[in-house]
Amino acid sequence: MNFRIVTDSSSNVLCRPGEDYGCVPMKIVAGQEYVDAPGLNVAQMVEDLKGFKGKSGSSCPNVGEWLEAFGDAEYVFGITITKHLSGCYNAARQAADTYMEEHPGRRVYLFDSLSAGPELMMIADKIRQCEAEGDDFDTTVAKVLDYHNHTHTFFCLESMNNLAHNGRVPLTVAKLAGVLGIRIIGEAQGGQIVPVHKPRGAKKALHAAMQVLRERGYQDGGLIRIAHCYAEDAVQEFMALVRESFSHARFIVEPTTALCSYYAEAGGYIVGFEGAFNAHNDNSKF
């Protein structure tokens, strides 16, 4: 089956050499525009944003960028950041409809990740597994939707300044959390970002993260995929804590690119993992 996987750059994977894979760039606007594409100096962007006092935000790829990324594949699987926080899915939907109109017989299926970060690439890897097993288009869609019903995402943040500058949380709340050393443990629920714990200090944050992992039914041997924004030490501590209870845990760790670095900020990390049935990931509801 000749097919191509295309994600937006909230996946944190901008290219995959040797694979039929495309990534369309999100953009950060904060005094200047930062395009989430290979070649961007993410460290410099993060440093620039620390001193930026104005309103900032992000913008999604347009229909033309999605169409270009679809290439010339017979079958396309698109994966987007949650449509509840971005117009990315809608742009991809328009591109998919146009692509199929222009190329009768070709098919495009869009997966709304209902999340951001590692969960997109977990979906992508499940698609590749189906390809390796020789599954056809419809079987792949069915298997991946079932898999998505068992994936989860949470994040741990040290700072909420950019969320505040983007209007996601009140600026006073972000400043108070910084002064008190409060971390935010949030979760993707039905495409929305929901705070679930507000521990004070790094150690309590680690144990709160473990609590989420347990409560969402993670089982030993399952995959845990982590994207972090200059939070290597915190991630290593979290992994060590996980291994104390789940000695066969499988990890993939990668740095965040621009979009997720913008929201996670330095010291933040995002965790996607396999767990129990996740009613919030039922795409048929959205």
CSV table of C-alpha atoms in Angstrom, one decimal:
chain,number,residue,atom,x,y,z
A,1,MET,CA,0.0,0.0,0.0
A,2,ASN,CA,1.5,3.3,-1.1
A,3,PHE,CA,0.8,5.7,1.7
A,4,ARG,CA,2.2,8.8,3.4
A,5,ILE,CA,2.0,10.0,7.0
A,6,VAL,CA,1.8,13.8,7.6
A,7,THR,CA,1.7,15.5,10.9
A,8,ASP,CA,1.8,19.1,12.1
A,9,SER,CA,4.9,20.2,14.0
A,10,SER,CA,3.3,19.8,17.4
A,11,SER,CA,4.5,16.2,16.9
A,12,ASN,CA,8.1,17.4,17.6
A,13,VAL,CA,9.4,15.2,14.7
A,14,LEU,CA,10.1,17.4,11.7
A,15,CYS,CA,11.5,14.8,9.4
A,16,ARG,CA,12.1,11.1,9.2
A,17,PRO,CA,14.8,10.2,6.7
A,18,GLY,CA,14.0,7.1,4.7
A,19,GLU,CA,10.3,7.2,5.4
A,20,ASP,CA,7.4,8.7,3.4
A,21,TYR,CA,6.7,11.3,6.1
A,22,GLY,CA,5.9,14.9,6.0
A,23,CYS,CA,5.5,17.6,8.6
A,24,VAL,CA,3.8,21.0,8.2
A,25,PRO,CA,5.1,23.8,10.4
A,26,MET,CA,3.3,25.6,13.1
A,27,LYS,CA,4.4,29.2,13.8
A,28,ILE,CA,5.1,31.2,16.9
A,29,VAL,CA,4.5,34.9,16.8
A,30,ALA,CA,6.1,37.0,19.6
A,31,GLY,CA,7.5,40.2,18.2
A,32,GLN,CA,8.8,38.2,15.3
A,33,GLU,CA,7.7,34.9,13.7
A,34,TYR,CA,9.4,31.6,14.5
A,35,VAL,CA,8.6,28.9,12.0
A,36,ASP,CA,8.7,25.4,13.5
A,37,ALA,CA,10.8,23.8,10.8
A,38,PRO,CA,14.3,22.4,10.5
A,39,GLY,CA,17.0,25.0,10.9
A,40,LEU,CA,15.1,27.0,13.6
A,41,ASN,CA,17.3,27.7,16.6
A,42,VAL,CA,14.8,26.6,19.3
A,43,ALA,CA,17.2,27.4,22.2
A,44,GLN,CA,17.4,31.0,20.9
A,45,MET,CA,13.7,31.2,20.6
A,46,VAL,CA,13.2,30.0,24.2
A,47,GLU,CA,15.7,32.5,25.4
A,48,ASP,CA,14.1,35.3,23.4
A,49,LEU,CA,10.7,34.5,24.8
A,50,LYS,CA,11.9,34.7,28.4
A,51,GLY,CA,12.4,38.4,28.0
A,52,PHE,CA,9.4,39.1,25.8
A,53,LYS,CA,6.7,41.1,27.6
A,54,GLY,CA,4.0,41.5,24.8
A,55,LYS,CA,1.2,39.3,23.7
A,56,SER,CA,2.3,36.1,21.9
A,57,GLY,CA,0.6,33.3,20.2
A,58,SER,CA,0.8,30.5,17.7
A,59,SER,CA,-0.7,30.0,14.2
A,60,CYS,CA,-1.4,26.8,12.2
A,61,PRO,CA,-0.4,25.7,8.8
A,62,ASN,CA,-2.7,26.7,5.9
A,63,VAL,CA,-4.5,24.5,3.5
A,64,GLY,CA,-1.8,24.9,0.8
A,65,GLU,CA,0.9,23.7,3.2
A,66,TRP,CA,-1.1,20.6,4.0
A,67,LEU,CA,-1.7,19.9,0.3
A,68,GLU,CA,1.9,20.2,-0.5
A,69,ALA,CA,2.8,17.9,2.3
A,70,PHE,CA,0.4,15.2,1.0
A,71,GLY,CA,2.8,14.8,-1.9
A,72,ASP,CA,1.7,12.2,-4.5
A,73,ALA,CA,0.6,9.4,-2.3
A,74,GLU,CA,-2.2,7.1,-3.1
A,75,TYR,CA,-3.2,7.0,0.6
A,76,VAL,CA,-2.5,9.7,3.2
A,77,PHE,CA,-2.9,9.6,6.9
A,78,GLY,CA,-2.8,13.0,8.5
A,79,ILE,CA,-2.4,13.5,12.3
A,80,THR,CA,-3.1,16.9,13.9
A,81,ILE,CA,-2.9,18.7,17.2
A,82,THR,CA,-6.3,18.8,18.9
A,83,LYS,CA,-8.9,20.8,17.0
A,84,HIS,CA,-10.1,22.3,20.2
A,85,LEU,CA,-7.0,24.4,20.6
A,86,SER,CA,-6.0,25.1,17.0
A,87,GLY,CA,-7.4,25.5,13.5
A,88,CYS,CA,-4.9,22.9,12.2
A,89,TYR,CA,-7.4,20.1,11.9
A,90,ASN,CA,-9.9,22.3,9.9
A,91,ALA,CA,-7.1,23.3,7.5
A,92,ALA,CA,-6.1,19.7,7.1
A,93,ARG,CA,-9.7,18.7,6.5
A,94,GLN,CA,-10.1,21.2,3.7
A,95,ALA,CA,-6.8,20.1,2.2
A,96,ALA,CA,-7.9,16.4,2.4
A,97,ASP,CA,-11.2,17.1,0.7
A,98,THR,CA,-9.5,19.1,-2.1
A,99,TYR,CA,-6.9,16.3,-2.5
A,100,MET,CA,-9.5,13.6,-3.0
A,101,GLU,CA,-11.5,15.8,-5.4
A,102,GLU,CA,-8.4,16.5,-7.5
A,103,HIS,CA,-7.3,12.8,-7.4
A,104,PRO,CA,-10.3,10.5,-7.6
A,105,GLY,CA,-9.5,7.1,-6.1
A,106,ARG,CA,-7.0,8.4,-3.6
A,107,ARG,CA,-7.9,8.5,0.1
A,108,VAL,CA,-7.0,10.7,3.0
A,109,TYR,CA,-7.9,9.9,6.7
A,110,LEU,CA,-7.3,12.5,9.4
A,111,PHE,CA,-6.7,11.6,13.0
A,112,ASP,CA,-7.4,14.3,15.5
A,113,SER,CA,-4.9,13.4,18.2
A,114,LEU,CA,-7.1,15.3,20.8
A,115,SER,CA,-3.7,16.2,22.2
A,116,ALA,CA,-0.3,17.6,21.3
A,117,GLY,CA,3.2,16.3,21.4
A,118,PRO,CA,4.2,12.6,21.8
A,119,GLU,CA,0.7,11.2,21.2
A,120,LEU,CA,0.9,12.2,17.5
A,121,MET,CA,4.0,10.1,16.9
A,122,MET,CA,2.5,7.2,18.8
A,123,ILE,CA,-0.3,7.2,16.3
A,124,ALA,CA,2.2,7.6,13.4
A,125,ASP,CA,4.2,4.6,14.7
A,126,LYS,CA,1.0,2.5,15.0
A,127,ILE,CA,0.2,3.3,11.3
A,128,ARG,CA,3.7,2.1,10.3
A,129,GLN,CA,3.2,-1.1,12.3
A,130,CYS,CA,0.0,-1.7,10.3
A,131,GLU,CA,1.9,-1.1,7.1
A,132,ALA,CA,4.5,-3.6,8.1
A,133,GLU,CA,1.8,-6.1,8.8
A,134,GLY,CA,0.3,-5.6,5.4
A,135,ASP,CA,-3.0,-4.1,6.5
A,136,ASP,CA,-5.1,-2.3,4.0
A,137,PHE,CA,-6.4,1.3,4.4
A,138,ASP,CA,-9.6,0.6,6.2
A,139,THR,CA,-8.1,-2.0,8.5
A,140,THR,CA,-5.3,0.5,9.4
A,141,VAL,CA,-7.8,3.2,10.3
A,142,ALA,CA,-9.8,0.8,12.5
A,143,LYS,CA,-6.7,-0.5,14.3
A,144,VAL,CA,-5.3,3.0,14.9
A,145,LEU,CA,-8.6,4.3,16.2
A,146,ASP,CA,-8.7,1.4,18.7
A,147,TYR,CA,-5.1,2.1,19.7
A,148,HIS,CA,-5.8,5.8,20.2
A,149,ASN,CA,-8.6,4.8,22.6
A,150,HIS,CA,-5.8,3.5,24.8
A,151,THR,CA,-3.3,6.4,24.7
A,152,HIS,CA,-3.0,9.3,27.1
A,153,THR,CA,-1.1,12.5,27.5
A,154,PHE,CA,-0.1,14.6,30.5
A,155,PHE,CA,2.4,17.4,30.9
A,156,CYS,CA,4.4,18.9,33.7
A,157,LEU,CA,5.2,22.7,33.6
A,158,GLU,CA,7.5,24.8,35.7
A,159,SER,CA,6.3,28.1,34.1
A,160,MET,CA,3.0,29.3,32.6
A,161,ASN,CA,4.2,32.6,31.3
A,162,ASN,CA,3.7,31.9,27.7
A,163,LEU,CA,0.3,30.3,28.4
A,164,ALA,CA,-0.6,33.6,30.1
A,165,HIS,CA,0.8,35.8,27.3
A,166,ASN,CA,-1.3,33.7,24.9
A,167,GLY,CA,-4.4,34.2,27.0
A,168,ARG,CA,-4.7,30.6,28.2
A,169,VAL,CA,-4.4,31.5,31.9
A,170,PRO,CA,-4.5,34.8,33.9
A,171,LEU,CA,-1.2,36.5,34.1
A,172,THR,CA,-1.6,36.9,37.9
A,173,VAL,CA,-2.0,33.1,38.3
A,174,ALA,CA,1.2,32.5,36.2
A,175,LYS,CA,3.2,35.0,38.3
A,176,LEU,CA,1.9,33.6,41.6
A,177,ALA,CA,2.7,30.0,40.6
A,178,GLY,CA,6.3,31.1,39.7
A,179,VAL,CA,6.8,32.8,43.1
A,180,LEU,CA,5.4,29.8,45.0
A,181,GLY,CA,7.3,27.2,43.0
A,182,ILE,CA,4.1,25.5,42.0
A,183,ARG,CA,4.3,23.0,39.1
A,184,ILE,CA,1.3,22.3,36.9
A,185,ILE,CA,0.4,18.7,36.0
A,186,GLY,CA,-2.2,18.9,33.2
A,187,GLU,CA,-3.9,16.3,31.1
A,188,ALA,CA,-5.4,16.1,27.7
A,189,GLN,CA,-9.1,15.4,28.1
A,190,GLY,CA,-11.3,15.3,25.1
A,191,GLY,CA,-9.0,17.7,23.2
A,192,GLN,CA,-8.9,20.2,26.1
A,193,ILE,CA,-6.1,20.9,28.5
A,194,VAL,CA,-7.2,20.3,32.1
A,195,PRO,CA,-5.0,20.9,35.2
A,196,VAL,CA,-5.2,17.8,37.5
A,197,HIS,CA,-2.5,18.5,40.1
A,198,LYS,CA,-0.7,21.6,41.4
A,199,PRO,CA,2.2,20.3,43.4
A,200,ARG,CA,4.7,22.6,45.0
A,201,GLY,CA,8.3,21.7,44.2
A,202,ALA,CA,10.0,19.3,41.8
A,203,LYS,CA,9.8,16.2,44.0
A,204,LYS,CA,6.1,16.5,44.6
A,205,ALA,CA,5.6,17.1,40.9
A,206,LEU,CA,7.4,13.8,40.1
A,207,HIS,CA,5.1,11.8,42.4
A,208,ALA,CA,2.0,13.6,41.0
A,209,ALA,CA,3.2,12.6,37.5
A,210,MET,CA,3.5,9.0,38.6
A,211,GLN,CA,0.0,9.2,40.1
A,212,VAL,CA,-1.4,10.1,36.7
A,213,LEU,CA,0.4,7.2,35.1
A,214,ARG,CA,-1.0,4.8,37.5
A,215,GLU,CA,-4.5,6.2,37.5
A,216,ARG,CA,-4.7,6.0,33.7
A,217,GLY,CA,-3.8,2.3,33.7
A,218,TYR,CA,-0.3,2.2,32.5
A,219,GLN,CA,1.0,-1.4,32.5
A,220,ASP,CA,4.6,-2.6,32.7
A,221,GLY,CA,6.1,-3.0,29.3
A,222,GLY,CA,4.0,-0.3,27.7
A,223,LEU,CA,5.4,2.6,25.8
A,224,ILE,CA,6.1,6.0,27.4
A,225,ARG,CA,7.1,8.7,25.0
A,226,ILE,CA,8.5,12.0,26.4
A,227,ALA,CA,9.1,15.3,24.8
A,228,HIS,CA,10.9,17.9,26.9
A,229,CYS,CA,12.0,21.5,26.7
A,230,TYR,CA,15.5,21.5,28.2
A,231,ALA,CA,14.4,19.3,31.1
A,232,GLU,CA,16.8,16.4,30.8
A,233,ASP,CA,17.3,16.1,34.6
A,234,ALA,CA,13.6,16.1,35.4
A,235,VAL,CA,12.9,13.5,32.7
A,236,GLN,CA,15.7,11.2,33.9
A,237,GLU,CA,14.3,11.5,37.5
A,238,PHE,CA,10.8,10.7,36.3
A,239,MET,CA,12.1,7.7,34.3
A,240,ALA,CA,14.0,6.4,37.3
A,241,LEU,CA,10.9,6.7,39.4
A,242,VAL,CA,8.8,4.8,36.8
A,243,ARG,CA,11.3,2.0,36.6
A,244,GLU,CA,11.1,1.4,40.4
A,245,SER,CA,7.5,0.2,39.8
A,246,PHE,CA,7.6,-0.8,36.1
A,247,SER,CA,11.0,-2.4,35.4
A,248,HIS,CA,10.1,-3.2,31.7
A,249,ALA,CA,8.8,0.3,30.8
A,250,ARG,CA,9.8,1.3,27.3
A,251,PHE,CA,10.8,4.9,26.7
A,252,ILE,CA,11.3,7.2,23.8
A,253,VAL,CA,12.7,10.6,24.7
A,254,GLU,CA,13.0,13.6,22.4
A,255,PRO,CA,13.4,17.4,22.5
A,256,THR,CA,10.4,19.6,21.9
A,257,THR,CA,10.5,21.7,18.7
A,258,ALA,CA,9.2,25.3,18.5
A,259,LEU,CA,5.4,24.9,19.1
A,260,CYS,CA,5.7,22.5,22.2
A,261,SER,CA,8.7,24.5,23.5
A,262,TYR,CA,6.6,27.6,23.4
A,263,TYR,CA,3.9,26.1,25.6
A,264,ALA,CA,6.0,23.8,27.8
A,265,GLU,CA,8.8,26.4,28.3
A,266,ALA,CA,12.2,25.5,29.7
A,267,GLY,CA,11.9,22.8,32.3
A,268,GLY,CA,8.6,21.5,31.0
A,269,TYR,CA,7.9,18.1,29.6
A,270,ILE,CA,5.0,16.2,27.9
A,271,VAL,CA,4.3,12.5,28.3
A,272,GLY,CA,2.3,10.3,26.0
A,273,PHE,CA,1.8,6.7,27.1
A,274,GLU,CA,-0.2,3.5,26.6
A,275,GLY,CA,-2.8,2.7,29.2
A,276,ALA,CA,-6.3,1.7,30.0
A,277,PHE,CA,-9.3,2.7,27.8
A,278,ASN,CA,-9.4,6.4,27.5
A,279,ALA,CA,-13.0,7.6,27.0
A,280,HIS,CA,-11.7,11.1,26.3
A,281,ASN,CA,-10.1,9.9,23.1
A,282,ASP,CA,-13.3,8.6,21.5
A,283,ASN,CA,-13.1,10.5,18.1
A,284,SER,CA,-16.7,9.7,17.3
A,285,LYS,CA,-17.8,12.2,20.0
A,286,PHE,CA,-16.0,15.1,18.5
